PDB file of C-alpha atoms in Angstrom:
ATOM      1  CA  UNK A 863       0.000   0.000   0.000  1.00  0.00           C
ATOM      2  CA  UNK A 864       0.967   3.775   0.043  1.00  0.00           C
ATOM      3  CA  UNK A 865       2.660   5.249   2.582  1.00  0.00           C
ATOM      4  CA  UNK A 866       4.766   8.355   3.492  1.00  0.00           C
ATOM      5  CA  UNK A 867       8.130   8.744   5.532  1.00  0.00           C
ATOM      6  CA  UNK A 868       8.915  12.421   7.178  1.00  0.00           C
ATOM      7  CA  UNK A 869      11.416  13.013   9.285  1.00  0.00           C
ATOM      8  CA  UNK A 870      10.603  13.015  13.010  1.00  0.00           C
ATOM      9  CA  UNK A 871      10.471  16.217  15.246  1.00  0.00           C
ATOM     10  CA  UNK A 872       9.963  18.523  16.749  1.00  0.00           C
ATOM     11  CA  UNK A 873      12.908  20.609  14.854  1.00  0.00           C
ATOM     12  CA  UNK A 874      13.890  23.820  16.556  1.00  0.00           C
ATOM     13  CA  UNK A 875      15.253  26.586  14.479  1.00  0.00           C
ATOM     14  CA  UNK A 876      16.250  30.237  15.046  1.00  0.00           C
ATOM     15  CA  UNK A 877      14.714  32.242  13.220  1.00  0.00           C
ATOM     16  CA  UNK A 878      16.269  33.586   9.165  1.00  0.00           C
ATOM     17  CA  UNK A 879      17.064  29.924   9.336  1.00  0.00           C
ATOM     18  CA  UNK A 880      17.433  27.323   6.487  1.00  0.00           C
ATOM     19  CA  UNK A 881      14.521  24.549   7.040  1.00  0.00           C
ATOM     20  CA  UNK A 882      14.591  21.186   5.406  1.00  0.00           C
ATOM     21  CA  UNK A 883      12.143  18.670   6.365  1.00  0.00           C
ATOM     22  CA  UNK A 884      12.645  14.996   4.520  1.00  0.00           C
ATOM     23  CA  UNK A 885       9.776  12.913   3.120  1.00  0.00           C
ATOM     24  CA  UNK A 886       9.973  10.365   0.878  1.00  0.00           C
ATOM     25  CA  UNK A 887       6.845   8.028   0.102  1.00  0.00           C
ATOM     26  CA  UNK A 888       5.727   4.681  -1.752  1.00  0.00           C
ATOM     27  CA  UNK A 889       2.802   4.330  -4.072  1.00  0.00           C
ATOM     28  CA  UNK A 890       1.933   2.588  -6.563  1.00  0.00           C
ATOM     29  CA  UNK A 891       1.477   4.664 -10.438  1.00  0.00           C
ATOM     30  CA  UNK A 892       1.441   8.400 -10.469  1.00  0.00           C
ATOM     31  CA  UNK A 893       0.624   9.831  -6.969  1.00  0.00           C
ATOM     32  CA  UNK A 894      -0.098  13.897  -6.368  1.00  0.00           C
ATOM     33  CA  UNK A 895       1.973  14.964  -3.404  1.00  0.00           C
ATOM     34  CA  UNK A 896       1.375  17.750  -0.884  1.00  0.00           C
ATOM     35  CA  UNK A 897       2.221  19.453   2.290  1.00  0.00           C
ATOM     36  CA  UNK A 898      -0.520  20.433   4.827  1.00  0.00           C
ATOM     37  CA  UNK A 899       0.340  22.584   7.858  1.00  0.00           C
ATOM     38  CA  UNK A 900      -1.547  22.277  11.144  1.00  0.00           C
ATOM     39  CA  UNK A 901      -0.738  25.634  13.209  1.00  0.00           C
ATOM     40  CA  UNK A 902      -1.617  25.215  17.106  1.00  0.00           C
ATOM     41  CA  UNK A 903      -5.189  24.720  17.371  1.00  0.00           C
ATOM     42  CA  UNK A 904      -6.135  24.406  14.215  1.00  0.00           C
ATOM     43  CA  UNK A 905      -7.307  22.643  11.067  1.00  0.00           C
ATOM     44  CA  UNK A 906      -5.162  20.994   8.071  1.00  0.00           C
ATOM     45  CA  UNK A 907      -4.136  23.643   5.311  1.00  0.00           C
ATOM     46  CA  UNK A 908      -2.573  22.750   1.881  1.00  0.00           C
ATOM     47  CA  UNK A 909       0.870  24.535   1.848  1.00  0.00           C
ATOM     48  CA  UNK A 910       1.503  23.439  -1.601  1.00  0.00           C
ATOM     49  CA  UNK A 911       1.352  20.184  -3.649  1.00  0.00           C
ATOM     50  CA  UNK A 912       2.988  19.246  -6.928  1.00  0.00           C
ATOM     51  CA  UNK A 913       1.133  16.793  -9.555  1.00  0.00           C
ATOM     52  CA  UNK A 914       4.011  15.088 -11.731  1.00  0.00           C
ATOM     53  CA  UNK A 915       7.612  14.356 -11.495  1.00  0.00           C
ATOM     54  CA  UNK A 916      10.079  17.362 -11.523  1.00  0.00           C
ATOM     55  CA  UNK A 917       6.910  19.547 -10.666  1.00  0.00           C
ATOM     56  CA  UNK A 918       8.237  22.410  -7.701  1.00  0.00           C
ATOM     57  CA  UNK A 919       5.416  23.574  -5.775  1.00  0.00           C
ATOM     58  CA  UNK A 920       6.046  26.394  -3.920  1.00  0.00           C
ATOM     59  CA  UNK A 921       4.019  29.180  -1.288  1.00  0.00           C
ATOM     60  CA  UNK A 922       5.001  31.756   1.488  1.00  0.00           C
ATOM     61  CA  UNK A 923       8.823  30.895   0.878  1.00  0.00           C
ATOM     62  CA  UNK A 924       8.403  27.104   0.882  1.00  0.00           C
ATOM     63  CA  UNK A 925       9.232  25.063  -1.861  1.00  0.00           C
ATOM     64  CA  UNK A 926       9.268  21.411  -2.452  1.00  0.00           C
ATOM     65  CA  UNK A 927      10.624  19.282  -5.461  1.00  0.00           C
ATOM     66  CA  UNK A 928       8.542  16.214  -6.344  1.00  0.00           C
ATOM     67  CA  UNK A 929      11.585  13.909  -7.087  1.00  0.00           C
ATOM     68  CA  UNK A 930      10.734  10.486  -8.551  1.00  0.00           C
ATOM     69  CA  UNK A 931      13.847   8.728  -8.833  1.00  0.00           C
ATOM     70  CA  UNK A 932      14.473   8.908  -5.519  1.00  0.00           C
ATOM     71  CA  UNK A 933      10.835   9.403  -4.397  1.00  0.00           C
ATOM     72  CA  UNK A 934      11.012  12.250  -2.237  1.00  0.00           C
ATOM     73  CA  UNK A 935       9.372  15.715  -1.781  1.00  0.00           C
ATOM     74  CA  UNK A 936      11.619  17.681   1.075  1.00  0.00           C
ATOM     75  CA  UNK A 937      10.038  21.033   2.144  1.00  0.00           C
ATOM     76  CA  UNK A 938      12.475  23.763   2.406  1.00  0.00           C
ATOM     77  CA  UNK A 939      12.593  27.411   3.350  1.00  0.00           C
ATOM     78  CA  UNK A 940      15.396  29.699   3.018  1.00  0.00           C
ATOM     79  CA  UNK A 941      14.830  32.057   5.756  1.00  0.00           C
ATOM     80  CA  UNK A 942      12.250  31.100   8.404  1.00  0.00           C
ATOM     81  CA  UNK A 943      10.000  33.040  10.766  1.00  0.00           C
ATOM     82  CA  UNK A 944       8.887  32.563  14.444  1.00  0.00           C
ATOM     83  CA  UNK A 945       5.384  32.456  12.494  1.00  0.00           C
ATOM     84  CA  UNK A 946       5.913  29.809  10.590  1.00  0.00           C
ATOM     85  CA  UNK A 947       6.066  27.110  13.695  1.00  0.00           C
ATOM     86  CA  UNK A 948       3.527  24.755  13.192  1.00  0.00           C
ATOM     87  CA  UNK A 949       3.328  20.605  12.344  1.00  0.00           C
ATOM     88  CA  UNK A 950       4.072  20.003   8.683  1.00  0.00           C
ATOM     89  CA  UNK A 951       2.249  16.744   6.843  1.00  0.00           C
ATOM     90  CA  UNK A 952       3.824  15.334   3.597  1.00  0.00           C
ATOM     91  CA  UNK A 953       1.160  13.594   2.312  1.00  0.00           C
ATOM     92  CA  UNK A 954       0.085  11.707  -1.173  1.00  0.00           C
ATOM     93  CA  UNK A 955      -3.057  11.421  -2.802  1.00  0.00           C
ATOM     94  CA  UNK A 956      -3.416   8.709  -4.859  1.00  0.00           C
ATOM     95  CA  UNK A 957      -6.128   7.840  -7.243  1.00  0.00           C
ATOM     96  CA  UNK A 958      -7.928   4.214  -7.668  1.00  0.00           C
ATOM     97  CA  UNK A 959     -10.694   3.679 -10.297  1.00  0.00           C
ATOM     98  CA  UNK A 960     -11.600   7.274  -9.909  1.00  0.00           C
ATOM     99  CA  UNK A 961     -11.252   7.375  -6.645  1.00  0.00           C
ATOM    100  CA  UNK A 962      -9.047   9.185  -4.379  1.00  0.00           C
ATOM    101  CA  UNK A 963      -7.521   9.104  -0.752  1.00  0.00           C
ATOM    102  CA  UNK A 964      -4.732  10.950   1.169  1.00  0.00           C
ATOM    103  CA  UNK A 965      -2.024   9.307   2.803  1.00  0.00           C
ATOM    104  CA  UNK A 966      -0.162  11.616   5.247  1.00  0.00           C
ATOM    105  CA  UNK A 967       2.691  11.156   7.249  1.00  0.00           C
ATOM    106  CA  UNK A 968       3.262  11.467  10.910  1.00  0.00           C
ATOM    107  CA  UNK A 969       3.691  14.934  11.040  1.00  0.00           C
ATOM    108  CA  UNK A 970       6.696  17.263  11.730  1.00  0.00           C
ATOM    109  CA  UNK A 971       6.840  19.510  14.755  1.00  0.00           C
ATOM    110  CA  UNK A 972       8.833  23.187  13.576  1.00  0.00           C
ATOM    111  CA  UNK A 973       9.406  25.157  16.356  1.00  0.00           C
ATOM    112  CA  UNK A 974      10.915  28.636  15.530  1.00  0.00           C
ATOM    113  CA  UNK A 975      13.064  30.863  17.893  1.00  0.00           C
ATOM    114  CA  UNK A 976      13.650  34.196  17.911  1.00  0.00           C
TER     115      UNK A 976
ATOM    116  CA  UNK B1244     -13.490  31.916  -0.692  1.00  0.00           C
ATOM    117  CA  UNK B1245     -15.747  29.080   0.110  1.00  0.00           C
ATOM    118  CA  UNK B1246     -14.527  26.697   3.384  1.00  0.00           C
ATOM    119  CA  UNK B1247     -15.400  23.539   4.752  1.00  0.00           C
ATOM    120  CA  UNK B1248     -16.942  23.902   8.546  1.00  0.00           C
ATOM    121  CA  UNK B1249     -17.494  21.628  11.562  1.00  0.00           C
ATOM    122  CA  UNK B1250     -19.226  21.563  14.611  1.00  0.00           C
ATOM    123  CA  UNK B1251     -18.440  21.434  17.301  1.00  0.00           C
ATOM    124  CA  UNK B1252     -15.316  22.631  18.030  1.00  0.00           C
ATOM    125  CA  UNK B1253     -14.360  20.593  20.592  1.00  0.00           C
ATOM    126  CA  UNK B1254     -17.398  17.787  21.565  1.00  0.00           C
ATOM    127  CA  UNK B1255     -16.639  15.929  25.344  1.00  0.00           C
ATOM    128  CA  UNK B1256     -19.067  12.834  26.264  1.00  0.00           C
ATOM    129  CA  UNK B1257     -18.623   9.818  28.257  1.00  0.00           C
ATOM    130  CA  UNK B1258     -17.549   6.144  27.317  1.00  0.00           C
ATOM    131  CA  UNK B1259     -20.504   4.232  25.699  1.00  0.00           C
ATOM    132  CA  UNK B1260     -22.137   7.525  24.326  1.00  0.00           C
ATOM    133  CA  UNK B1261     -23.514   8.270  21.254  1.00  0.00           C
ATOM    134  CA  UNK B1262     -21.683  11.156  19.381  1.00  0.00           C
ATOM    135  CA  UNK B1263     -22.682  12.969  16.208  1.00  0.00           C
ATOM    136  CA  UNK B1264     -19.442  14.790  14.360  1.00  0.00           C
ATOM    137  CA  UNK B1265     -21.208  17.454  11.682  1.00  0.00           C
ATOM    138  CA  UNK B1266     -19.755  19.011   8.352  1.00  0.00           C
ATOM    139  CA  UNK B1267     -20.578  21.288   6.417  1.00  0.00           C
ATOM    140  CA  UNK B1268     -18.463  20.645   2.778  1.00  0.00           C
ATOM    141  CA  UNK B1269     -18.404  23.289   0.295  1.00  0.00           C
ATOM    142  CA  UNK B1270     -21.720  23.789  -1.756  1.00  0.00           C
ATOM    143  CA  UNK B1271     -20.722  22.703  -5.197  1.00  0.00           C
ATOM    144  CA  UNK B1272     -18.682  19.698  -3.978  1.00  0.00           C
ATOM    145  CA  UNK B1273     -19.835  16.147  -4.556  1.00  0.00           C
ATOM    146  CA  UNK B1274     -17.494  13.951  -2.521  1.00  0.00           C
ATOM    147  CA  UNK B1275     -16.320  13.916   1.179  1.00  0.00           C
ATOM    148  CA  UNK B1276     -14.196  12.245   3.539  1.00  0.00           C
ATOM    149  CA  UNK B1277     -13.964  11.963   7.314  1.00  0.00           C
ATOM    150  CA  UNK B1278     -10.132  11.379   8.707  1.00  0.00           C
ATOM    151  CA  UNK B1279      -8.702  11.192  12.386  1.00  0.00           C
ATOM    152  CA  UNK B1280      -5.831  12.512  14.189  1.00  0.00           C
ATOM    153  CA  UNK B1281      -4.790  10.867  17.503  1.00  0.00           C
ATOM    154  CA  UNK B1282      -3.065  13.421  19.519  1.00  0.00           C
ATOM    155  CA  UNK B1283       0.128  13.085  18.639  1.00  0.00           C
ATOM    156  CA  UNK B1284       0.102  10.819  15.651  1.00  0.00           C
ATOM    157  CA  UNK B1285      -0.641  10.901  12.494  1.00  0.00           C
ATOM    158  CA  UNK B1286      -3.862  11.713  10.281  1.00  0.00           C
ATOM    159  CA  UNK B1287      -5.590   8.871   9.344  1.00  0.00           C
ATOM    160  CA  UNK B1288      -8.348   7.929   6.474  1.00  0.00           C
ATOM    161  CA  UNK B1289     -11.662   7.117   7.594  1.00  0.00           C
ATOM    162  CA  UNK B1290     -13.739   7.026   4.754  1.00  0.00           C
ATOM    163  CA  UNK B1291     -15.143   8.351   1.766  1.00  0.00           C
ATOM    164  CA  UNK B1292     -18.384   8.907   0.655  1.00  0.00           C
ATOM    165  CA  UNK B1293     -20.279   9.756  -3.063  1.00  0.00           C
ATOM    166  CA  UNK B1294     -23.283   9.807  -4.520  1.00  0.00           C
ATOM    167  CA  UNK B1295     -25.147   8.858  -1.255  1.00  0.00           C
ATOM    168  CA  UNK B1296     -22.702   5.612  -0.544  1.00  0.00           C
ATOM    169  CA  UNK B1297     -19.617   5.029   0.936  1.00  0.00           C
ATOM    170  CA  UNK B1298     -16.697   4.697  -1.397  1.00  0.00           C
ATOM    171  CA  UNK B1299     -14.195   3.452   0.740  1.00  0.00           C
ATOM    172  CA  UNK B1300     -13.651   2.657   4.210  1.00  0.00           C
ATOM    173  CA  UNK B1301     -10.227   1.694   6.448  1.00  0.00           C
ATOM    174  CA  UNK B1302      -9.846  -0.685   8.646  1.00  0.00           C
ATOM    175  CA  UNK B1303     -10.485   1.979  11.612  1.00  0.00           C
ATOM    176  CA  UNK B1304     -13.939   2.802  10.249  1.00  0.00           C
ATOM    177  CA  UNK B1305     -16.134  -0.284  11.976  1.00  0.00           C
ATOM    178  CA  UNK B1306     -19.387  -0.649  12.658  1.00  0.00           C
ATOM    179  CA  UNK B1307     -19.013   1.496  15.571  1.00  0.00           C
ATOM    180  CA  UNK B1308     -18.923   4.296  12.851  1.00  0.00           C
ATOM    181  CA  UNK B1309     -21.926   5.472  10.002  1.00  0.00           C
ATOM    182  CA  UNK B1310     -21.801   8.179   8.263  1.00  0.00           C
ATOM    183  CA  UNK B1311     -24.669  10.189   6.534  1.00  0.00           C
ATOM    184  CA  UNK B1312     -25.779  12.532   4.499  1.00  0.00           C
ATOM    185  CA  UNK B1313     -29.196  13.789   5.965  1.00  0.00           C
ATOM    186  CA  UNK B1314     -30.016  16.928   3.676  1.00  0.00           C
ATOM    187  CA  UNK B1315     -28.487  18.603   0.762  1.00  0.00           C
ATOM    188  CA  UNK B1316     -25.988  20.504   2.790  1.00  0.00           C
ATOM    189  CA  UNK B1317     -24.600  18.445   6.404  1.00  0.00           C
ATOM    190  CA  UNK B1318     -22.199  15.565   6.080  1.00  0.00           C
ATOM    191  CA  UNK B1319     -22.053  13.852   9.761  1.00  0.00           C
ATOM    192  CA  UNK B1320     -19.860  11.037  11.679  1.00  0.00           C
ATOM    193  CA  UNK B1321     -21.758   8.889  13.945  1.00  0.00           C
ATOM    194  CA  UNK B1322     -20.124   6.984  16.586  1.00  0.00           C
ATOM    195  CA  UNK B1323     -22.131   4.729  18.337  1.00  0.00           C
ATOM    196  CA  UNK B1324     -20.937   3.659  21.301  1.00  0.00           C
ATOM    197  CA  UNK B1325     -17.446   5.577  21.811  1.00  0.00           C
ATOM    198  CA  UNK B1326     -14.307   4.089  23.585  1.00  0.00           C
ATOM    199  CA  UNK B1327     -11.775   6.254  24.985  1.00  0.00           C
ATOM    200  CA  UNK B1328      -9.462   5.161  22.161  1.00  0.00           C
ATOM    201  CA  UNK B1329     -11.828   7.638  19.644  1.00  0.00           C
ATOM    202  CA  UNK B1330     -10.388  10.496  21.277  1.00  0.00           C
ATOM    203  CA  UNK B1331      -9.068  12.408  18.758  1.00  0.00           C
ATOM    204  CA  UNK B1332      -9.152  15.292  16.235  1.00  0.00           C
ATOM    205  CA  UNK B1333     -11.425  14.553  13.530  1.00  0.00           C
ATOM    206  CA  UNK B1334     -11.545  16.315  10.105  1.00  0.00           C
ATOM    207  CA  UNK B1335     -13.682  16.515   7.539  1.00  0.00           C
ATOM    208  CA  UNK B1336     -13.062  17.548   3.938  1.00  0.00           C
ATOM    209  CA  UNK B1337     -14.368  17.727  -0.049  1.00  0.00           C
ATOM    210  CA  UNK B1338     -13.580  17.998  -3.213  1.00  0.00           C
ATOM    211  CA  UNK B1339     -15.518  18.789  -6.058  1.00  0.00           C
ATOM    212  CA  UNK B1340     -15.868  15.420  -7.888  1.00  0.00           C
ATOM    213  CA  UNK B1341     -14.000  11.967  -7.303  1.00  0.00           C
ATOM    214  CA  UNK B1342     -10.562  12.285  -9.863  1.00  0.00           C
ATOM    215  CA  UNK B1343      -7.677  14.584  -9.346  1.00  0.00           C
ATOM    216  CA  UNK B1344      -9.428  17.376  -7.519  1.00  0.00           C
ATOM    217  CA  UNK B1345      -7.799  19.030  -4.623  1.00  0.00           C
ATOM    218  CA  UNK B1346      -9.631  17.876  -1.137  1.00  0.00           C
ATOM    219  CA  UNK B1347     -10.281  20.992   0.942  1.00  0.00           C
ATOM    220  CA  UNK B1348     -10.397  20.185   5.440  1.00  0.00           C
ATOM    221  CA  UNK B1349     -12.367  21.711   7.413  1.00  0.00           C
ATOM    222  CA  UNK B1350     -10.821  23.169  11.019  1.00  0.00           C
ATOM    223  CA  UNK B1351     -11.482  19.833  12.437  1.00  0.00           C
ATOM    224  CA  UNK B1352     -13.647  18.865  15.863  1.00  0.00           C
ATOM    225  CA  UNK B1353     -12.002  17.638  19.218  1.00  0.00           C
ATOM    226  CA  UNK B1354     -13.632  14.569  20.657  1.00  0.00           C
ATOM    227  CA  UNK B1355     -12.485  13.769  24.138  1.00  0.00           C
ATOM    228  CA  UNK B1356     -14.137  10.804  25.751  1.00  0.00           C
ATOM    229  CA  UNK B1357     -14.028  10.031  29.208  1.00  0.00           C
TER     230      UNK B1357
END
């Protein structure tokens, strides 16, 4: 079955920082793949997503490569802010006779330091 | 721009109670999904639901769950009889059609069970 692998947390950065965050995933065929990020108390939001190999997805300074020969999609930041601590998902959303379902991954704590 | 709600925010009952978890996807959308988050772990997939019928279920979703679609606008969770083991965030979300369509989550509701 599908699954995704993200590096565990929580990761503690100052802040103007350079974030990485490792995923890498397996799925069958042609999976979509995303990040979501949970800030404290509340819901999911898409952070950005890319739909085919070589595909960067990028928002708010984050930027992710969707790598298929080595099946990864790490997040990275150049610079980050004491904002921008939340729990990152790497997820994939694959699709099966039409239809679809979202695997995530365990989450990654960011905590950001002034 | 057009969200996916829930209610309640945060629901608290007692072992062996009925709860009802209730959605509201986005109007035009024709396919939703319930998934949990166990404090501290990961989001999981619940189940999906189109066309009046469920889709697909996990393993998770037994017959302790249901879920409905009583009108033309509320998508709810059932869980009969809960354990303390359903404590957890749940989250609903849509999408406008089964395929490749992004799946939008709602801000998710806290069931604690005592």
């Amino acid at each position: 079955g599908n699954s995704v692998t993200q590096m565990e947390g929580p990761v503690t950065l100052s802040e103007e920082a350079f974030l990485t965050i490792n995923c890498t995933y397996t799925a069958t065929g042609y999976p979509s793949l995303f990040w979501y990020v949970q800030y404290p108390g509340e819901g999911l939001q898409l952070l950005l997503k890319a739909t085919k190999a070589d595909d960067k997805g990028s928002n708010k300074g984050f930027e992710a490569t969707y790598r298929k020969e080595t099946t990864s999609f790490h997040l990275e930041k150049g610079s980050v802010q004491v904002s921008d601590s939340a729990v990152y998902f790497c997820a994939l959303k694959s699709i099966t006779g039409g239809y679809q379902k979202v695997t995530f991954g365990t989450g990654t704590k960011l905590q950001v330091i002034p | 721009e057009p969200e996916v709600t829930q209610t309640p925010s945060h629901q608290v009952t007692q072992m062996g109670q009925e709860v009802i978890l209730r959605c509201v996807p986005i109007s035009n959308h024709l396919y939703f999904y319930w998934y949990r988050q166990i404090l501290g772990q990961k989001v999981e997939f619940l189940v999906s639901f189109y066309n009046n019928e469920i889709s697909e279920k996990s393993e998770i979703f037994d017959d302790q769950f249901s879920v409905e679609r009583p009108d033309g606008s509320n998508f709810t969770l059932k869980i009969r009889s809960t354990k303390l083991e359903d404590s957890a965030m749940y989250f609903c979300a849509s999408s406008v059609n089964r395929g490749p369509y992004e799946q939008y989550f709602g801000p998710g509701t806290r069931l604690t069970v005592t």
